[in-house]
mmCIF file of C-alpha atoms in Angstrom:
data_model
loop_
_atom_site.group_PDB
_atom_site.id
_atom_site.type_symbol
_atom_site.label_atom_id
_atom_site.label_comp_id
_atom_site.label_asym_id
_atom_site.label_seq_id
_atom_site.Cartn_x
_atom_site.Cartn_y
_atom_site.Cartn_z
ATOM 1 C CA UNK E 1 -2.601 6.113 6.288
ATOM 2 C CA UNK E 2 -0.550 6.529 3.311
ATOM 3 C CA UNK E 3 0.838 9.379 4.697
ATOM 4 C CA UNK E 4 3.572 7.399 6.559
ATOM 5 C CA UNK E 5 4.856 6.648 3.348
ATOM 6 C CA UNK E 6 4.462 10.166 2.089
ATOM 7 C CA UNK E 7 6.867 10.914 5.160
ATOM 8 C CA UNK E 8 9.526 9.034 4.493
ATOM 9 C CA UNK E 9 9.509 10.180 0.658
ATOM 10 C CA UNK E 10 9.397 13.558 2.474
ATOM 11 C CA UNK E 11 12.107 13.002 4.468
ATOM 12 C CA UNK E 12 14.402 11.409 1.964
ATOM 13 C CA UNK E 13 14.046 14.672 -0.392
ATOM 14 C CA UNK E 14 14.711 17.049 2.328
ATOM 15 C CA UNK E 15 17.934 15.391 3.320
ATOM 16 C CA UNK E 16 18.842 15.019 -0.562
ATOM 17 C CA UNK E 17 18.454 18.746 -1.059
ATOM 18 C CA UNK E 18 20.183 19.518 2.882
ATOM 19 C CA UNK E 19 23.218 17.404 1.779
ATOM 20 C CA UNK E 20 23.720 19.426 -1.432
ATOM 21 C CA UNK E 21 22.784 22.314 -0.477
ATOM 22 C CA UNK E 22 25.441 24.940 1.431
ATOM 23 C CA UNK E 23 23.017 27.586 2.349
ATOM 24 C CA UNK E 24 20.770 24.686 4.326
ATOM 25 C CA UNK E 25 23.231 21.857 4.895
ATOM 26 C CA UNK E 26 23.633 21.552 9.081
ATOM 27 C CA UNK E 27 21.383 24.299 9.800
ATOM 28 C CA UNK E 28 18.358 24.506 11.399
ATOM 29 C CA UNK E 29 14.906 24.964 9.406
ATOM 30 C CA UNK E 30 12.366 27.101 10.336
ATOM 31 C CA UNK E 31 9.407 26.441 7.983
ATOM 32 C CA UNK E 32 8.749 24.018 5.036
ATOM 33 C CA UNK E 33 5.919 25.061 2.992
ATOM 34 C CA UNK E 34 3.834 22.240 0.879
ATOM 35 C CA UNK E 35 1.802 22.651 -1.913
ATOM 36 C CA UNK E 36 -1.078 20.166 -3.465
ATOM 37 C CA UNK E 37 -3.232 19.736 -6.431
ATOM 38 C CA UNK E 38 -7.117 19.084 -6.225
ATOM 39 C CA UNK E 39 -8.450 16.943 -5.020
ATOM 40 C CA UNK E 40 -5.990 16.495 -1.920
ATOM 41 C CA UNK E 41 -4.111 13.152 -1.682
ATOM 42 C CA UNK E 42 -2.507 14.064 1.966
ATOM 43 C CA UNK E 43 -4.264 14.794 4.780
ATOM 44 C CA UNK E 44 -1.824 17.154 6.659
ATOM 45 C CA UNK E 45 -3.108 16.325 10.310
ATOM 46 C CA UNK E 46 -2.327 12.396 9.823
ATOM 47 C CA UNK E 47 1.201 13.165 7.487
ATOM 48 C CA UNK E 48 2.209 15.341 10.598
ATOM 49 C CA UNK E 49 1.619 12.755 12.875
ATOM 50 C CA UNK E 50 4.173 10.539 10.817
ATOM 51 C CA UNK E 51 6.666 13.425 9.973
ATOM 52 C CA UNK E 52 7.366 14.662 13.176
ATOM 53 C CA UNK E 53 8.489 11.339 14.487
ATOM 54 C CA UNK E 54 10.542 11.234 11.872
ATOM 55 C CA UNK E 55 12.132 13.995 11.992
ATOM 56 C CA UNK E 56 12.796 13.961 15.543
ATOM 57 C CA UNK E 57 16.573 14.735 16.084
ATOM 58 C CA UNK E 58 17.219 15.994 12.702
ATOM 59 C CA UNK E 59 17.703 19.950 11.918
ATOM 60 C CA UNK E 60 14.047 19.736 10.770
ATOM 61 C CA UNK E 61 12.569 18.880 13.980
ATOM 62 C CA UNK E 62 11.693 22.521 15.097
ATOM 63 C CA UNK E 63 9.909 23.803 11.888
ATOM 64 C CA UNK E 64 6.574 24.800 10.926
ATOM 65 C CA UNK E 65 4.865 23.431 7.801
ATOM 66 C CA UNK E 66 2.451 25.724 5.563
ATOM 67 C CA UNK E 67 0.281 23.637 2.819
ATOM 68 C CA UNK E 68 -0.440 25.721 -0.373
ATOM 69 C CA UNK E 69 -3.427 24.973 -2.619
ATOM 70 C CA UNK E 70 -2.337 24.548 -6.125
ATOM 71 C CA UNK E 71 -5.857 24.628 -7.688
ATOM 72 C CA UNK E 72 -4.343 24.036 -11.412
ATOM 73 C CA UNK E 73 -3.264 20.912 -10.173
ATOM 74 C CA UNK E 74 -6.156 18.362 -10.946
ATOM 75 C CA UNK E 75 -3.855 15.468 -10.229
ATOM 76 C CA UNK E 76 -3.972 16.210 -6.619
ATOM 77 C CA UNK E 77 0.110 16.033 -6.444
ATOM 78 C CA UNK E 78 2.153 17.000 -3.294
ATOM 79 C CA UNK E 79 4.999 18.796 -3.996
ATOM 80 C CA UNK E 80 7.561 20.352 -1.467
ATOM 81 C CA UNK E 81 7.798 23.934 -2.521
ATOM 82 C CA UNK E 82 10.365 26.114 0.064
ATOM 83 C CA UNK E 83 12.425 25.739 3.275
ATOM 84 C CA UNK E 84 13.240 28.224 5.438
ATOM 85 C CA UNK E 85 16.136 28.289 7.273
ATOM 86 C CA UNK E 86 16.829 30.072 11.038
ATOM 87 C CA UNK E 87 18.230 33.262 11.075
ATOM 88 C CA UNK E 88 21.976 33.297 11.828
ATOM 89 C CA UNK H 1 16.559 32.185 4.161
ATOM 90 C CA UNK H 2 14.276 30.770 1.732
ATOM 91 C CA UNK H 3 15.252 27.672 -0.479
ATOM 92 C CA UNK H 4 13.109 26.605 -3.133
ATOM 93 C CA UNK H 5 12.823 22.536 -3.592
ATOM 94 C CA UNK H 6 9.630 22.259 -6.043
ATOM 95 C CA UNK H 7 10.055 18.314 -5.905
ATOM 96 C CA UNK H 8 6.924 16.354 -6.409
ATOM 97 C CA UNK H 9 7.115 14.072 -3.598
ATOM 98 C CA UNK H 10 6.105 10.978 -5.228
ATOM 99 C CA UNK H 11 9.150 10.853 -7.520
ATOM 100 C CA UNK H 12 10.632 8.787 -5.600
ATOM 101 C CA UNK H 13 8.212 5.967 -6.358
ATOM 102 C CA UNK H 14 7.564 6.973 -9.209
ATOM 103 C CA UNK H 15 11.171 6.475 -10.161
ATOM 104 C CA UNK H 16 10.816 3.038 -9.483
ATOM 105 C CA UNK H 17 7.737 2.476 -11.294
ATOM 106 C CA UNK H 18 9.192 3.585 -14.215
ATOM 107 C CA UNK H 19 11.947 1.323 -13.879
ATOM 108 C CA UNK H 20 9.405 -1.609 -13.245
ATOM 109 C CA UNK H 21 7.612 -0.587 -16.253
ATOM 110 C CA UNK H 22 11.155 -0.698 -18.424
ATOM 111 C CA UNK H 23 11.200 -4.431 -17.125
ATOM 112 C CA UNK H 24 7.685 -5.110 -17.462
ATOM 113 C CA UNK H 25 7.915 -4.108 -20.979
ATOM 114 C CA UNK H 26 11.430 -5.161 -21.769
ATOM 115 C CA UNK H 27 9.800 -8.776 -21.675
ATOM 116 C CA UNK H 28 6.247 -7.889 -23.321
ATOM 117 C CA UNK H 29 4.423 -8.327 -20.300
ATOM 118 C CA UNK H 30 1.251 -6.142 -19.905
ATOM 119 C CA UNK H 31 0.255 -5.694 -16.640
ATOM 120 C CA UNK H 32 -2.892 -4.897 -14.876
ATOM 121 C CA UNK H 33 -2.989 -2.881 -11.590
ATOM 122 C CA UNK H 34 -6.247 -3.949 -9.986
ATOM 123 C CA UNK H 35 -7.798 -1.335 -7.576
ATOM 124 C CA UNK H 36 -11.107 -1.779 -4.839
ATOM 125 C CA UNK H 37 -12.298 -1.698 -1.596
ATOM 126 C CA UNK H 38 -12.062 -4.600 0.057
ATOM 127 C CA UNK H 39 -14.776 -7.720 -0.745
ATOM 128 C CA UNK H 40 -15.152 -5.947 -3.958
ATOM 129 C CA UNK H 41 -14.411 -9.389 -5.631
ATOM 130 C CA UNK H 42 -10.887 -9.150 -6.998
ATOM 131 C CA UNK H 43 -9.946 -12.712 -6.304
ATOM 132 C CA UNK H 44 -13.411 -14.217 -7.358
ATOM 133 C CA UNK H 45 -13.030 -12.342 -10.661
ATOM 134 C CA UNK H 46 -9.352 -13.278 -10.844
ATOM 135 C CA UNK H 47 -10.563 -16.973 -10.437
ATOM 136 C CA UNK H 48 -12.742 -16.772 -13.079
ATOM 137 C CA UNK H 49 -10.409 -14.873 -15.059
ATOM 138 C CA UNK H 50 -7.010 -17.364 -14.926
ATOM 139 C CA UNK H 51 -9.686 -20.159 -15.676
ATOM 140 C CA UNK H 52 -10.774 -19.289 -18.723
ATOM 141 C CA UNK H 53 -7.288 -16.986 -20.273
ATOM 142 C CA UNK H 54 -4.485 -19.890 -18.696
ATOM 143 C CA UNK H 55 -4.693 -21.494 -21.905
ATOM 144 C CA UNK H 56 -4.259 -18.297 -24.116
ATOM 145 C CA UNK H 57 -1.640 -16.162 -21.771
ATOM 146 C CA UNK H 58 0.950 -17.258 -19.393
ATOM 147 C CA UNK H 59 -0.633 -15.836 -15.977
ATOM 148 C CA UNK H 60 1.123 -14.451 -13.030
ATOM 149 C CA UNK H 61 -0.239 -12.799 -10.381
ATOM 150 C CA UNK H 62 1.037 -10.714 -7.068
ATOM 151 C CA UNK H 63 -1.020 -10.306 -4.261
ATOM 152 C CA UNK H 64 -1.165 -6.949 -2.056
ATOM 153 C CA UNK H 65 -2.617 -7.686 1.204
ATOM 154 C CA UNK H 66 -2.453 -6.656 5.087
ATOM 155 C CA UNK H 67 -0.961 -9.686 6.499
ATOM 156 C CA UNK H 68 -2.604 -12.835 5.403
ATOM 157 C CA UNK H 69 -2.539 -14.931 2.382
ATOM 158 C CA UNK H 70 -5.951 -15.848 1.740
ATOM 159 C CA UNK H 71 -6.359 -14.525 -1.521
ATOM 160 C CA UNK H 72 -2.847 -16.403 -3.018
ATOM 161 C CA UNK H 73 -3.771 -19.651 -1.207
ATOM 162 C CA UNK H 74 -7.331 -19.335 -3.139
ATOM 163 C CA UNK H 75 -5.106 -19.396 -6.455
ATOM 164 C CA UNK H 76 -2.736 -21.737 -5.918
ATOM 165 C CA UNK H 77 -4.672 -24.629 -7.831
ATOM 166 C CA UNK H 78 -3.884 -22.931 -11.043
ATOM 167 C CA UNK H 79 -0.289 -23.296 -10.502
ATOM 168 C CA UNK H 80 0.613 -20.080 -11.962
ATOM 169 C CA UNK H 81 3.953 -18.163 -10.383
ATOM 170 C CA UNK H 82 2.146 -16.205 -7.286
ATOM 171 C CA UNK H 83 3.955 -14.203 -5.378
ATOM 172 C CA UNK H 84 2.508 -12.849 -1.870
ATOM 173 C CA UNK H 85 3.583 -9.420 -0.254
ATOM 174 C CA UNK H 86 2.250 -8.786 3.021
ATOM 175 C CA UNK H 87 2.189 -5.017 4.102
ATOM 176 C CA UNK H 88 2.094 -5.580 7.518
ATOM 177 C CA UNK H 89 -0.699 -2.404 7.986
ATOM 178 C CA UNK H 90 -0.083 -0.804 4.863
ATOM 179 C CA UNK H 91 -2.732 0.433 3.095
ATOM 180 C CA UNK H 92 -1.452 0.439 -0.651
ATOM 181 C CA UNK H 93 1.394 -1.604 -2.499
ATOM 182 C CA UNK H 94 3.982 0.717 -3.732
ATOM 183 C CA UNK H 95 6.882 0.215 -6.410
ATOM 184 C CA UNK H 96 9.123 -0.808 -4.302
ATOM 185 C CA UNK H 97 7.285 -3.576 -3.609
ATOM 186 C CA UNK H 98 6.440 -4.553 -6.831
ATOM 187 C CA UNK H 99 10.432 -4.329 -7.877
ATOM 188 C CA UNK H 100 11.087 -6.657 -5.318
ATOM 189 C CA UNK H 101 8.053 -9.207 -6.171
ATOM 190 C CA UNK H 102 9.665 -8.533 -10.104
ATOM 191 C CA UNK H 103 12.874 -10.088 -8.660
ATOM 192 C CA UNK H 104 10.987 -13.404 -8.258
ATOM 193 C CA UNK H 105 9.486 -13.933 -11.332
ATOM 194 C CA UNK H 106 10.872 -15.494 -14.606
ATOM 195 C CA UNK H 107 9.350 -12.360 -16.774
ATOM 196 C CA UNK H 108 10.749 -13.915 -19.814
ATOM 197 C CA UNK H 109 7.702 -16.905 -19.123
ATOM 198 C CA UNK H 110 5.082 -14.375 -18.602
ATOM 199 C CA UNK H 111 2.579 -12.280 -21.009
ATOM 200 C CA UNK H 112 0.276 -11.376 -18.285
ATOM 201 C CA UNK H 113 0.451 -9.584 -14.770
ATOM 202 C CA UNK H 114 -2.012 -9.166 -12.182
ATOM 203 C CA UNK H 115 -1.696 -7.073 -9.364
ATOM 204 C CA UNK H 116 -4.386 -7.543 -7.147
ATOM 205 C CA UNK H 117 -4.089 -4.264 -4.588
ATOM 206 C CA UNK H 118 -4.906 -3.998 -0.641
ATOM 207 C CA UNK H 119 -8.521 -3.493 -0.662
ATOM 208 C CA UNK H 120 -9.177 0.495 -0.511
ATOM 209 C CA UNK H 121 -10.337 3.155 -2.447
ATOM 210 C CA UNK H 122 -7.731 6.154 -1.176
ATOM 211 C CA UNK H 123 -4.412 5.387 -0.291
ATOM 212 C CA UNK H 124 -3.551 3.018 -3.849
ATOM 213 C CA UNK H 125 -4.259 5.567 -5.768
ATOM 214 C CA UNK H 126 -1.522 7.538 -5.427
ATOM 215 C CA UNK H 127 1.245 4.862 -6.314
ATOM 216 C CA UNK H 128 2.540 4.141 -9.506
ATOM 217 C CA UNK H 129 3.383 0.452 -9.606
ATOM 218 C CA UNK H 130 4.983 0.321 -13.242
ATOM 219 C CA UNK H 131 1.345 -1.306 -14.520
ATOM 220 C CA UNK H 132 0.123 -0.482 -18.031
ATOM 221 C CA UNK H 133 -3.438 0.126 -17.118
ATOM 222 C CA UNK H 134 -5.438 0.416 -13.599
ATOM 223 C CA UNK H 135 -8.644 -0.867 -13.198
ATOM 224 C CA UNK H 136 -10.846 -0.315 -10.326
ATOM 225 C CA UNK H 137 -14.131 -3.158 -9.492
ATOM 226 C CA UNK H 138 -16.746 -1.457 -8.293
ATOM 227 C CA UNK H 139 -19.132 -3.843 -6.529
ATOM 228 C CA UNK H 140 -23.111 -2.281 -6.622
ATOM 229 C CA UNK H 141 -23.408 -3.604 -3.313
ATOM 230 C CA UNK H 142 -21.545 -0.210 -2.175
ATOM 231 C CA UNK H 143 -24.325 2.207 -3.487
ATOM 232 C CA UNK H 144 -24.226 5.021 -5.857
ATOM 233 C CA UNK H 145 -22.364 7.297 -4.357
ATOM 234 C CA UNK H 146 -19.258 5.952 -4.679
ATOM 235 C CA UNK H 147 -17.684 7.553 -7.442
ATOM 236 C CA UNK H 148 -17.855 11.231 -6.131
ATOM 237 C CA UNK H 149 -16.983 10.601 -2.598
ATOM 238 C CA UNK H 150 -13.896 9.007 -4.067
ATOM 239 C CA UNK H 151 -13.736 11.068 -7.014
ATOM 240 C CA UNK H 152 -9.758 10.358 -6.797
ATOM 241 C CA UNK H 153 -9.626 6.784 -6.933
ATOM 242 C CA UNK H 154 -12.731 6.782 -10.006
ATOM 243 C CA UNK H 155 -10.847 9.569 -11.822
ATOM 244 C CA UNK H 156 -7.195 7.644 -12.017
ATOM 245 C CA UNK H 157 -8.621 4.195 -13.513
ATOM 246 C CA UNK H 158 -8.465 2.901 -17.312
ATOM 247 C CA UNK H 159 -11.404 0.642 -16.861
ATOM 248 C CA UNK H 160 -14.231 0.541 -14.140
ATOM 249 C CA UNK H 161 -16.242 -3.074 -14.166
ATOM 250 C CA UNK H 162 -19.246 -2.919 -12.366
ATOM 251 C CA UNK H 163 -19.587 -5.686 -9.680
ATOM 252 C CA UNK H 164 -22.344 -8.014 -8.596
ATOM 253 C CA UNK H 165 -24.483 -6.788 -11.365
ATOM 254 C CA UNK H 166 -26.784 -10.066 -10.828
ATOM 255 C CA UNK H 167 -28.229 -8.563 -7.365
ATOM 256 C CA UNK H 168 -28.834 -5.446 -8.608
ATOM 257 C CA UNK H 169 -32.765 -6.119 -8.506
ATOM 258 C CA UNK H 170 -32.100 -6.718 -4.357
ATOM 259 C CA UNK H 171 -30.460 -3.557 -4.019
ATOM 260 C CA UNK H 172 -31.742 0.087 -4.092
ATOM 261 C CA UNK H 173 -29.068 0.641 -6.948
ATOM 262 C CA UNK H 174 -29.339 0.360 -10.471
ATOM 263 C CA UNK H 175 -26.152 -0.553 -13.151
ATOM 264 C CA UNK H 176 -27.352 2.291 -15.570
ATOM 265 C CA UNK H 177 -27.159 5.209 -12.349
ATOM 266 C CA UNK H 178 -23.824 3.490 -11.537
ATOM 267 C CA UNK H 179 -22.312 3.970 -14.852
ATOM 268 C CA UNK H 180 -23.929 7.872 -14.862
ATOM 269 C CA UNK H 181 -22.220 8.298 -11.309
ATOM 270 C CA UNK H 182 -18.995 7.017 -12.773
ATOM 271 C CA UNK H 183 -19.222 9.364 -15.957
ATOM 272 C CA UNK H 184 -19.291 12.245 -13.711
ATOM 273 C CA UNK H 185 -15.647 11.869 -12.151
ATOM 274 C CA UNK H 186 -13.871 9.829 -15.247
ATOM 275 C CA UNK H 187 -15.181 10.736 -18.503
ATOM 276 C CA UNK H 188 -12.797 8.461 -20.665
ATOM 277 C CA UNK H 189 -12.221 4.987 -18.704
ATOM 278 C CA UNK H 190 -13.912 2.468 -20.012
ATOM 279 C CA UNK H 191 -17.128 0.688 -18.122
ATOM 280 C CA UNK H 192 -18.122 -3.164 -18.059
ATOM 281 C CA UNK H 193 -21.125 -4.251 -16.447
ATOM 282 C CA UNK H 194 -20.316 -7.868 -15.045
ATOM 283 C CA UNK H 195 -20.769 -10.485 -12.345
ATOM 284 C CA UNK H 196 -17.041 -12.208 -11.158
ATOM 285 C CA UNK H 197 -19.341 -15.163 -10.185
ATOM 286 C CA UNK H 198 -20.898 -15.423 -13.461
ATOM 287 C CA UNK H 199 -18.140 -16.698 -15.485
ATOM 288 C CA UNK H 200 -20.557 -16.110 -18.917
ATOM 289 C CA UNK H 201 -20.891 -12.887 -18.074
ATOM 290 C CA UNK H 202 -16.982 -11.802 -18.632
ATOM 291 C CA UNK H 203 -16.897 -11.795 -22.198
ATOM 292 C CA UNK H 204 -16.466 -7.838 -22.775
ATOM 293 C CA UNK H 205 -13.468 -8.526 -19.409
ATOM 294 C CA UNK H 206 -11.552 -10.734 -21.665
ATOM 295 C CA UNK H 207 -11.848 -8.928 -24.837
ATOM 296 C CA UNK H 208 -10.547 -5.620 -23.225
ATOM 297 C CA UNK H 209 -7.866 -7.744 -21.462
ATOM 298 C CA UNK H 210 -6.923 -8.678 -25.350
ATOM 299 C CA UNK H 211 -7.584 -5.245 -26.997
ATOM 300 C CA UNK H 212 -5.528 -3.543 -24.356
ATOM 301 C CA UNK H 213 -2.769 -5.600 -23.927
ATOM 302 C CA UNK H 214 -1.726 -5.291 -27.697
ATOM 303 C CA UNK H 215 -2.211 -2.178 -27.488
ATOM 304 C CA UNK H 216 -0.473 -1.266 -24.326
ATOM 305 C CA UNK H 217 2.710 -2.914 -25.697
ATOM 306 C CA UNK H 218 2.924 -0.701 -28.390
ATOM 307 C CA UNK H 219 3.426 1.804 -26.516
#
């Protein structure tokens, strides 16, 4: 269940990086990829049941979300690792 | 087009727990996160605690908890600032939290700071609070296996203490297989064997409360 909370942290980064970002800001996003450590702290199927509400209406509400293993991470952190924008 | 972030996603609590620690520190106060699952016997063992240290530190405590306040209201005789935060659902207290609990405080009049967490042994521990050590209560009651099947939890803890140690002869656990469980996850906390409603059996408690809290300021 902590993965509403993970969401919002989520969220917050991706519209910190959209807003100073030209190549991303107003476009739409294709994929975001996610990588985490060992042992997992985020379950994906419950974060994505928080995320996608909450990203309903923003230019991140179409994309699809890849999770990485990052097996030299033993602290089991969840890092956002790429987003892919729409072709033009 | 691909845009690389590589932001770990908890900075942004993480942020704040560093700025609670600052605070926390700023005004010598060494706090202890306190970790479980529920009915582990965090409040007993805070009871027990605040009883016999009131006279050597001044005690505060915050209390993580769904949406009642039955574990504040069980600490009130000690008349120690208390501060309640209801999560309303949420399963973990996070720094933001804590920074606004901070706000209510007088840190200048404390040397001591509980934080007694919602009961559960996932979601708390990812969250840095600004605390200078974690410790999670294991209660025997829960069996063995705990450790391993929450190998995250065990492995992010300064001190285990070993719960309820008095009924261990009515339970199909022993203390000593406990400890071995606990080694296999965390190989450098610390481990005390104790009963929360035994207060004569919290000596090594209060002597690592006093070891680590010097140390933890010097930091």
């Amino acid at each position: 269940m902590h993965e509403s909370k993970i969401a919002e942290y989520v969220l917050e980064i991706l519209k910190e990086t959209a807003d100073s970002d030209d190549d991303l800001r107003g476009k739409d996003v294709k994929k975001i990829t996610f990588s985490q450590g060992i042992p997992p702290f985020v379950v994906p199927d419950s974060f994505e049941f928080y995320f996608t509400e909450l990203i309903r209406g923003t230019q991140f509400e179409n994309a699809a979300f890849e999770y990485l293993t990052d097996e030299g991470d033993l602290s089991g952190g969840f890092y956002i690792q790429s987003i892919e924008t729409m072709e033009d | 087009m691909e845009i690389k972030v590589l932001r770990n996603v908890m900075v942004k609590n993480n942020a704040i727990g560093g700025d609670n620690r600052w605070r926390l520190k700023k005004n010598n106060v060494f706090t202890i996160n306190m970790l479980s699952s529920p009915g582990a016997g965090k409040t007993t063992l805070l009871q027990n605690t605040i009883g016999k240290l009131q006279e050597k530190y001044r005690i505060a405590v915050i209390e993580g908890d769904l949406y009642t306040s039955k574990d504040a209201q069980a600490l009130e005789s000690f008349n120690i600032p208390l501060v309640q935060i209801n999560t309303e659902g949420g399963c973990h207290l996070d720094a933001r939290m804590i920074s606004g609990a901070l706000d209510s405080i007088n840190l200048e009049d404390i040397d001591l700071l509980f934080v007694e967490n919602v009961g559960n042994l996932v979601c708390p521990s990812g969250f840095d609070l600004g605390e200078n050590r974690r410790i999670l209560i294991y209660p025997l009651t829960e069996g063995d296996d705990k450790p391993t099947k929450y190998a995250t939890m065990f492995s992010k803890v300064d001190l285990v203490i070993i719960n309820k140690v008095d009924i261990a002869p009515y339970l199909n656990v022993s203390v000593e297989k406990a400890m071995e469980e606990v080694r296999k996850v965390n190989e450098t906390c610390e481990i005390i064997a104790l009963s929360a409603t035994k207060p004569e059996s919290l000596e090594d408690w209060f002597q690592w409360i006093e070891k680590e809290s010097v140390s933890a300021l010097q930091e």
